[in-house]
mmCIF file of C-alpha atoms in Angstrom:
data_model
loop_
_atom_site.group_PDB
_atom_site.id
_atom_site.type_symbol
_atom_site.label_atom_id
_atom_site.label_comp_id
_atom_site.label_asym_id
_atom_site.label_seq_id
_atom_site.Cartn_x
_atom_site.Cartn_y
_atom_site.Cartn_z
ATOM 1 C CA UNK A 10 0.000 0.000 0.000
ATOM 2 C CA UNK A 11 2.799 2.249 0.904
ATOM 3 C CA UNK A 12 4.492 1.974 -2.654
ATOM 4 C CA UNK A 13 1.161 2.056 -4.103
ATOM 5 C CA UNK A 14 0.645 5.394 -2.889
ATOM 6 C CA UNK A 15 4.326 6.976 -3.610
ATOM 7 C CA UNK A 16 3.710 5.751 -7.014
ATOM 8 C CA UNK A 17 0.702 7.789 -7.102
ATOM 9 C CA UNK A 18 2.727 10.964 -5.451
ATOM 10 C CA UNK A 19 5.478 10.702 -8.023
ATOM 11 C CA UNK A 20 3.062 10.341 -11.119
ATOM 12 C CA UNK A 21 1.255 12.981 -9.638
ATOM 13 C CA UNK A 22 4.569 15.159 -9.379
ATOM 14 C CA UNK A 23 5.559 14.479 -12.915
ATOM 15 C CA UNK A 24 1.965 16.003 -14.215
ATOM 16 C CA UNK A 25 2.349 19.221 -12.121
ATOM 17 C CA UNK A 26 5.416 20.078 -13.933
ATOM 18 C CA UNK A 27 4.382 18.438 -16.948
ATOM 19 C CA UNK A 28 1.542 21.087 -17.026
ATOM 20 C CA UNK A 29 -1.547 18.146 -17.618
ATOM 21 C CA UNK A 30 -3.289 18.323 -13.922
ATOM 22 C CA UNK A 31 -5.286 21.844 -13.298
ATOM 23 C CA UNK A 32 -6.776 23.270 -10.453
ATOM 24 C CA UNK A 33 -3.194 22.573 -8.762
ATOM 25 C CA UNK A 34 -1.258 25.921 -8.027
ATOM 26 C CA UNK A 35 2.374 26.445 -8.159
ATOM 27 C CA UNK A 36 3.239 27.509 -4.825
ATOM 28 C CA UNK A 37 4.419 32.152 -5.460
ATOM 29 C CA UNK A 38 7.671 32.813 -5.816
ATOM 30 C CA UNK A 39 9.281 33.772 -2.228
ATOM 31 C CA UNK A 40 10.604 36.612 -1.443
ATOM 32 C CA UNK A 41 14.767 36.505 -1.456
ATOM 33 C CA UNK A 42 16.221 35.730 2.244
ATOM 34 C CA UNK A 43 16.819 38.298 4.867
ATOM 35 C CA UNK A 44 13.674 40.381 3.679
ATOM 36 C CA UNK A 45 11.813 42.183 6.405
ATOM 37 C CA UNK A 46 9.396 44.520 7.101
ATOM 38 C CA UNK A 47 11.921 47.502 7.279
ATOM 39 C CA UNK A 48 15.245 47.641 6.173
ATOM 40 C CA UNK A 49 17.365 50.270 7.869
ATOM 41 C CA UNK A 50 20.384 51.417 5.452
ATOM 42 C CA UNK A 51 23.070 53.393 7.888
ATOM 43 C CA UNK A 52 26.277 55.708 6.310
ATOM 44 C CA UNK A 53 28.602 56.595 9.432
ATOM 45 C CA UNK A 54 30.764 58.987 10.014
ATOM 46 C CA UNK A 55 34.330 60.017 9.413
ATOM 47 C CA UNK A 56 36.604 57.727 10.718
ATOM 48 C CA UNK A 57 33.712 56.649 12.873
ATOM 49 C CA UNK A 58 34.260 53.096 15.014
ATOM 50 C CA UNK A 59 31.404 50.598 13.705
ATOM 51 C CA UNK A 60 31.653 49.179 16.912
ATOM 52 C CA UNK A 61 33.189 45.898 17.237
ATOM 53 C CA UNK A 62 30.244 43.862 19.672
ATOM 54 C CA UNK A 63 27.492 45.554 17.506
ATOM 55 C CA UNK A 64 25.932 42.784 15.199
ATOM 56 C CA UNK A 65 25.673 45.558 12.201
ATOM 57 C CA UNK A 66 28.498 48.128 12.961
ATOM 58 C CA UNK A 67 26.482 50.245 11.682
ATOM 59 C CA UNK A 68 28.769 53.125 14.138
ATOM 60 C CA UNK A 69 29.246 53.811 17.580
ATOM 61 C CA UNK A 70 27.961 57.903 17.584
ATOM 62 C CA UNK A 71 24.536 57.287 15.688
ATOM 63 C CA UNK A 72 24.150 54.271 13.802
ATOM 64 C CA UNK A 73 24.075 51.289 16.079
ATOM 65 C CA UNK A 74 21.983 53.507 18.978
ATOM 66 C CA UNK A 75 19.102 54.972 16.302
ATOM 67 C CA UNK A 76 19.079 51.400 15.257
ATOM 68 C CA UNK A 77 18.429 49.742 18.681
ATOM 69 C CA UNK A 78 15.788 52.510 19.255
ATOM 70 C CA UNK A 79 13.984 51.718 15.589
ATOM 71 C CA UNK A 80 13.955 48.205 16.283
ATOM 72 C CA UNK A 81 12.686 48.993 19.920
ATOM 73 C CA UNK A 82 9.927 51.282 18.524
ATOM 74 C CA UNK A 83 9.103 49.171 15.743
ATOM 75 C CA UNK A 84 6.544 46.126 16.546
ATOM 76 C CA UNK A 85 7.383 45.151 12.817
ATOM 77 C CA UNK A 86 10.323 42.976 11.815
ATOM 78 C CA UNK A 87 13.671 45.157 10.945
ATOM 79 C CA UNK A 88 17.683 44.312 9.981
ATOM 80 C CA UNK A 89 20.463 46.783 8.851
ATOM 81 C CA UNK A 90 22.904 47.580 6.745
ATOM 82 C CA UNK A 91 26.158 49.100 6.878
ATOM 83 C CA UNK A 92 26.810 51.334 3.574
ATOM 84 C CA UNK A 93 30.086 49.850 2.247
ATOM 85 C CA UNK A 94 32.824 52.954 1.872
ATOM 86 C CA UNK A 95 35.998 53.822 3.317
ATOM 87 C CA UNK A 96 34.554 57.280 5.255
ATOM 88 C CA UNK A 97 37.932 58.596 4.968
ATOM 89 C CA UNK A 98 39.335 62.710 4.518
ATOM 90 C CA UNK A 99 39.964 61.388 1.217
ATOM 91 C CA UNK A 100 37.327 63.691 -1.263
ATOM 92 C CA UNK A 101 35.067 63.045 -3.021
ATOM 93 C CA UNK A 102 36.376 59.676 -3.654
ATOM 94 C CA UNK A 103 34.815 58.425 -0.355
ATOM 95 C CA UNK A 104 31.289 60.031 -0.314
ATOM 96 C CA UNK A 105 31.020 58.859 -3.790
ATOM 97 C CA UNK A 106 31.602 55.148 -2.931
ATOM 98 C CA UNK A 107 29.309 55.628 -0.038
ATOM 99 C CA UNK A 108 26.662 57.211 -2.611
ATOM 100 C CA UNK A 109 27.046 54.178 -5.158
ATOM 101 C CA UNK A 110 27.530 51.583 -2.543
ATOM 102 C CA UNK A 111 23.986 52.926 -0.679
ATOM 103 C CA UNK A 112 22.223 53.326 -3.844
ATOM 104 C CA UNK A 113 22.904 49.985 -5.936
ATOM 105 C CA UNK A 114 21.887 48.044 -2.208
ATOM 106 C CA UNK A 115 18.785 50.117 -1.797
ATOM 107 C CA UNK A 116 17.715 48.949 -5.986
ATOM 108 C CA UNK A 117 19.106 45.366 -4.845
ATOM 109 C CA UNK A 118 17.081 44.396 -1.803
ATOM 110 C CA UNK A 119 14.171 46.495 -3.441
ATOM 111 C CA UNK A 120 13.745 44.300 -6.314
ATOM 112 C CA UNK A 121 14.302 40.981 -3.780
ATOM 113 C CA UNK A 122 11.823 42.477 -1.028
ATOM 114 C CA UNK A 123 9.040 43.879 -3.074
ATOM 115 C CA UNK A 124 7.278 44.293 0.131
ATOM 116 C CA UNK A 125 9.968 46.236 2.372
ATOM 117 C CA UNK A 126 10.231 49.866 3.393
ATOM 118 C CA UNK A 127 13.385 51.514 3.627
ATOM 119 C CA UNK A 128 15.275 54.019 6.528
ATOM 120 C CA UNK A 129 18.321 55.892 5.585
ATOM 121 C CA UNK A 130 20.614 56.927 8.519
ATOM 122 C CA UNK A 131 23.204 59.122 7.626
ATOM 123 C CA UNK A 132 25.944 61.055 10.603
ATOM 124 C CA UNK A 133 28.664 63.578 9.346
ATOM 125 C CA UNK A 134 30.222 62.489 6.125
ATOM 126 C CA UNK A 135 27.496 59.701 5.992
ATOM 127 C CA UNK A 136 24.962 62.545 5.410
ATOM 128 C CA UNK A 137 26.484 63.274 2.706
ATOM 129 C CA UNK A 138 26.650 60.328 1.353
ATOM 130 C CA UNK A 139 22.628 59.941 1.919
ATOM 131 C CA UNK A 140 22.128 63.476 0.740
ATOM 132 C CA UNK A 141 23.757 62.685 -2.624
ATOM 133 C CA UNK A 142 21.899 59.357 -3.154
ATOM 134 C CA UNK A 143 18.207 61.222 -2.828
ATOM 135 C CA UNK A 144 19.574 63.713 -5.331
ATOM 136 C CA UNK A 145 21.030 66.673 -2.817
ATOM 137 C CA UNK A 146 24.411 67.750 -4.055
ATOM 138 C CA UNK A 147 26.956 68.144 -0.847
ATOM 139 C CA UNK A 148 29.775 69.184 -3.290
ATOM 140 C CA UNK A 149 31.290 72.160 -1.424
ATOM 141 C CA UNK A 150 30.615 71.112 2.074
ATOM 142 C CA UNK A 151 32.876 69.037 4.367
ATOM 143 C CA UNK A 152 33.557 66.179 3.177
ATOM 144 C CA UNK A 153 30.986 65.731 0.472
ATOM 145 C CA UNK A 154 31.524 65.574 -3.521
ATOM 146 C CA UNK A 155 29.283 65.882 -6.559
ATOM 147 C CA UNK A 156 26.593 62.995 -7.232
ATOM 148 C CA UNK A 157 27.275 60.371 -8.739
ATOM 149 C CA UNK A 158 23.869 57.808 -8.104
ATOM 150 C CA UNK A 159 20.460 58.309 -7.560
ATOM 151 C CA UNK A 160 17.529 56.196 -6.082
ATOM 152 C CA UNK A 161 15.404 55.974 -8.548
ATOM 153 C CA UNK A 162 12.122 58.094 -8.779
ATOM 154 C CA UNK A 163 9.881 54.826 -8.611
ATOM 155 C CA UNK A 164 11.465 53.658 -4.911
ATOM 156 C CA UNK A 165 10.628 57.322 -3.255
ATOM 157 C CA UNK A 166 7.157 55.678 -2.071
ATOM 158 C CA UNK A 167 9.354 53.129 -0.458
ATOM 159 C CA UNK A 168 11.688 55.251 2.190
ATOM 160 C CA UNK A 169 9.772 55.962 4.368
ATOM 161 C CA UNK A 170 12.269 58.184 6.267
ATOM 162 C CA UNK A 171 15.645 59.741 6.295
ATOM 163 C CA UNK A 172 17.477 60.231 9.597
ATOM 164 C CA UNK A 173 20.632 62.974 8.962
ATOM 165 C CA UNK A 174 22.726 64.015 12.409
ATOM 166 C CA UNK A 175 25.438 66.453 12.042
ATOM 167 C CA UNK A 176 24.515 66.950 8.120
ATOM 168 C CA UNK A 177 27.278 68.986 6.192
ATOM 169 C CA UNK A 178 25.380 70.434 3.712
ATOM 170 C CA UNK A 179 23.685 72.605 6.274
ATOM 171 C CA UNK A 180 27.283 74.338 6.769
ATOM 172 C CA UNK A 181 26.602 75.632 3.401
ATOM 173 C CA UNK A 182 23.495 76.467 3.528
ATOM 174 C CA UNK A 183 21.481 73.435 2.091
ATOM 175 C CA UNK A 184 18.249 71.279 3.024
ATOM 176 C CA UNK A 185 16.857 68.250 1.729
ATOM 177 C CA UNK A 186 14.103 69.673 -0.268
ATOM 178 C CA UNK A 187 11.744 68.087 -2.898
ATOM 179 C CA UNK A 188 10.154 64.756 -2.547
ATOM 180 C CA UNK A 189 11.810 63.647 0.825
ATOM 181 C CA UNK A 190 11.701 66.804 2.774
ATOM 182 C CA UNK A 191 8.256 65.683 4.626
ATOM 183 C CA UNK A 192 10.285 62.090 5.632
ATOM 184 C CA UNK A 193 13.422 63.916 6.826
ATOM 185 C CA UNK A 194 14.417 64.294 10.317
ATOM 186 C CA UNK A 195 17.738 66.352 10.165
ATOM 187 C CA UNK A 196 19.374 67.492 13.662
ATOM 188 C CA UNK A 197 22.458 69.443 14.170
ATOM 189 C CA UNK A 198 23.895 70.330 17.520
ATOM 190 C CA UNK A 199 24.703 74.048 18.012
ATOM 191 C CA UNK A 200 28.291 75.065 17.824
ATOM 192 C CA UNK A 201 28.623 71.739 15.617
ATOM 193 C CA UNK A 202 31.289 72.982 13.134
ATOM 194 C CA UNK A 203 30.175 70.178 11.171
ATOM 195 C CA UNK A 204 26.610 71.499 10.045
ATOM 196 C CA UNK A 205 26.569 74.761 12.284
ATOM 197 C CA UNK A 206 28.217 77.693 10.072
ATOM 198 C CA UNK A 207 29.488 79.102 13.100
ATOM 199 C CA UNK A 208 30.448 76.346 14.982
ATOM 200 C CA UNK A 209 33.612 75.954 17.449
ATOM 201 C CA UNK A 210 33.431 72.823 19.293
ATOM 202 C CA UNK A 211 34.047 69.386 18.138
ATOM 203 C CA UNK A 212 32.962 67.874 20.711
ATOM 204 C CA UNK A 213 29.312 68.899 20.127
ATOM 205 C CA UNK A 214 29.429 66.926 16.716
ATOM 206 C CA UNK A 215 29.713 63.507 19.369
ATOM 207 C CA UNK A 216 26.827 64.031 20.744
ATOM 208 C CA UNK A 217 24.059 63.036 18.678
ATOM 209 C CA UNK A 218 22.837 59.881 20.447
ATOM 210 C CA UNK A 219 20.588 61.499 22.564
ATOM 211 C CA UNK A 220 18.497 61.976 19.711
ATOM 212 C CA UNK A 221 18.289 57.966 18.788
ATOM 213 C CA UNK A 222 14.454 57.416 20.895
ATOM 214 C CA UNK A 223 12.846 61.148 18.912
ATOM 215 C CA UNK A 224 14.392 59.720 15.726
ATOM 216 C CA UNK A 225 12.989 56.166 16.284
ATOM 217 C CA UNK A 226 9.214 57.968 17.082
ATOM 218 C CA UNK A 227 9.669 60.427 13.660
ATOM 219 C CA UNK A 228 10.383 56.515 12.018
ATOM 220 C CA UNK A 229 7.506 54.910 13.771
ATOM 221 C CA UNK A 230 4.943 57.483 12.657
ATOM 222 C CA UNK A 231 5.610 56.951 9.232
ATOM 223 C CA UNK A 232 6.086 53.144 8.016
#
C-alpha cells in the first residue's frame, strides 16, 4: 500500500510540472532571504568606530543607537545595513563610494523584497553620502563631492524616512528639499562645526545619540 501510494505521489509530481493536472497551483515565488518589514540602510561617520560587539556596525555615535531605538519602537520585523565605503578625509572619492555603494543596495534588496520599506541613517560624512543618493548635491561642504547615483524616482514611495545628524550640507546652507523633505528628520547640535556655520566645538558633533528614541518615534509614525 505504501508503494502504491508513492507511485501515485510521483506520477502525480511528474503532471504538475508536466503542465496536464489543473486546479493545482504552483506555490508564489518567495521573497529573497533576509527580507523584512523595514530595512534600515546606515552611512557613518568620518573615521567613525562601527563598533566591534554591535551585530551591524552600523557606528558607535549614531548608527548602532538609532538602530536599537527603531527596532525597539518598531513592533514590525527590521535588519540593517552598513553602507560599504571607506569614510575617509579622502574627497570626493569616499562620499562617492558611499553614494554608489547605498544606492545599488537600496535597488538590490528592493527588487528581492518587493514588500519592504526603507530608513536611511546618515551622521557627518554619511549625510552626505545619503544626501547625494536622494539627489542633494553636498559638493562644497565638508567632506561631500558631486553625485554620482540616484535612487530611482519609482522607490521614493518606499523610504519611508531619512534620519541625517550632524549633516554637512547645512554648513553651506542646504536642506533636503523636494520629494523627501516631509520624511526627513535632520538634527544638528549648536556650535557643531560640522553642520553649524558658526560652529567651534568638536565635541558637540559627538553628541548626537541622545536623539536615537525622537528619531525612532519620527520613524515609527511613518512606516
Amino acid at each position: 500500500m505504501i508503494e502504491i501510494r508513492a507511485r501515485v505521489g510521483l506520477a502525480l509530481s511528474a503532471a504538475v510540472l508536466a503542465g496536464t493536472v489543473t486546479g493545482v497551483a504552483a506555490p508564489a515565488a518567495a521573497q529573497a532571504a533576509g527580507c523584512v518589514d523595514v530595512h534600515v540602510v546606515a552611512a557613518r561617520g568620518t573615521n567613525e568606530p562601527g563598533g566591534v560587539w554591535s551585530r551591524y556596525k552600523l557606528g558607535t555615535v549614531v548608527g548602532n543607537p538609532v538602530y536599537a531605538a527603531i527596532d525597539d519602537a518598531l513592533a514590525r520585523s527590521t535588519n540593517a545595513y552598513r553602507v560599504q565605503y571607506p569614510a575617509s578625509h579622502e574627497q570626493p572619492a569616499s562620499v562617492q563610494a558611499g553614494n554608489r555603494d547605498l544606492v545599488d543596495h537600496v535597488v538590490e534588496r528592493a527588487a528581492a523584497c518587493p514588500d519592504q520599506k526603507f530608513v536611511l541613517v546618515g551622521y557627518s560624512q554619511g549625510a552626505n553620502v545619503v544626501d547625494n543618493s536622494i539627489g542633494i548635491s553636498s559638493e562644497g561642504a565638508r567632506v561631500g563631492g558631486p553625485i554620482v547615483a540616484t535612487l530611482p524616482a519609482e522607490l521614493a514611495p518606499r523610504i519611508a524616512a531619512i534620519l541625517l545628524f550632524g549633516n554637512p550640507i547645512r554648513g553651506v546652507g542646504r536642506a533636503v528639499t523636494g520629494v523627501y523633505a516631509d520624511r526627513t528628520y535632520d538634527v544638528c547640535n549648536d556650535n557643531d562645526p560640522v553642520c553649524d556655520p558658526q560652529g567651534t566645538d568638536w565635541n558637540v558633533h559627538l553628541q548626537y545619540k541622545r536623539y536615537a528614541g525622537e528619531a525612532a518615534a519620527f520613524v515609527a509614525a511613518r512606516v
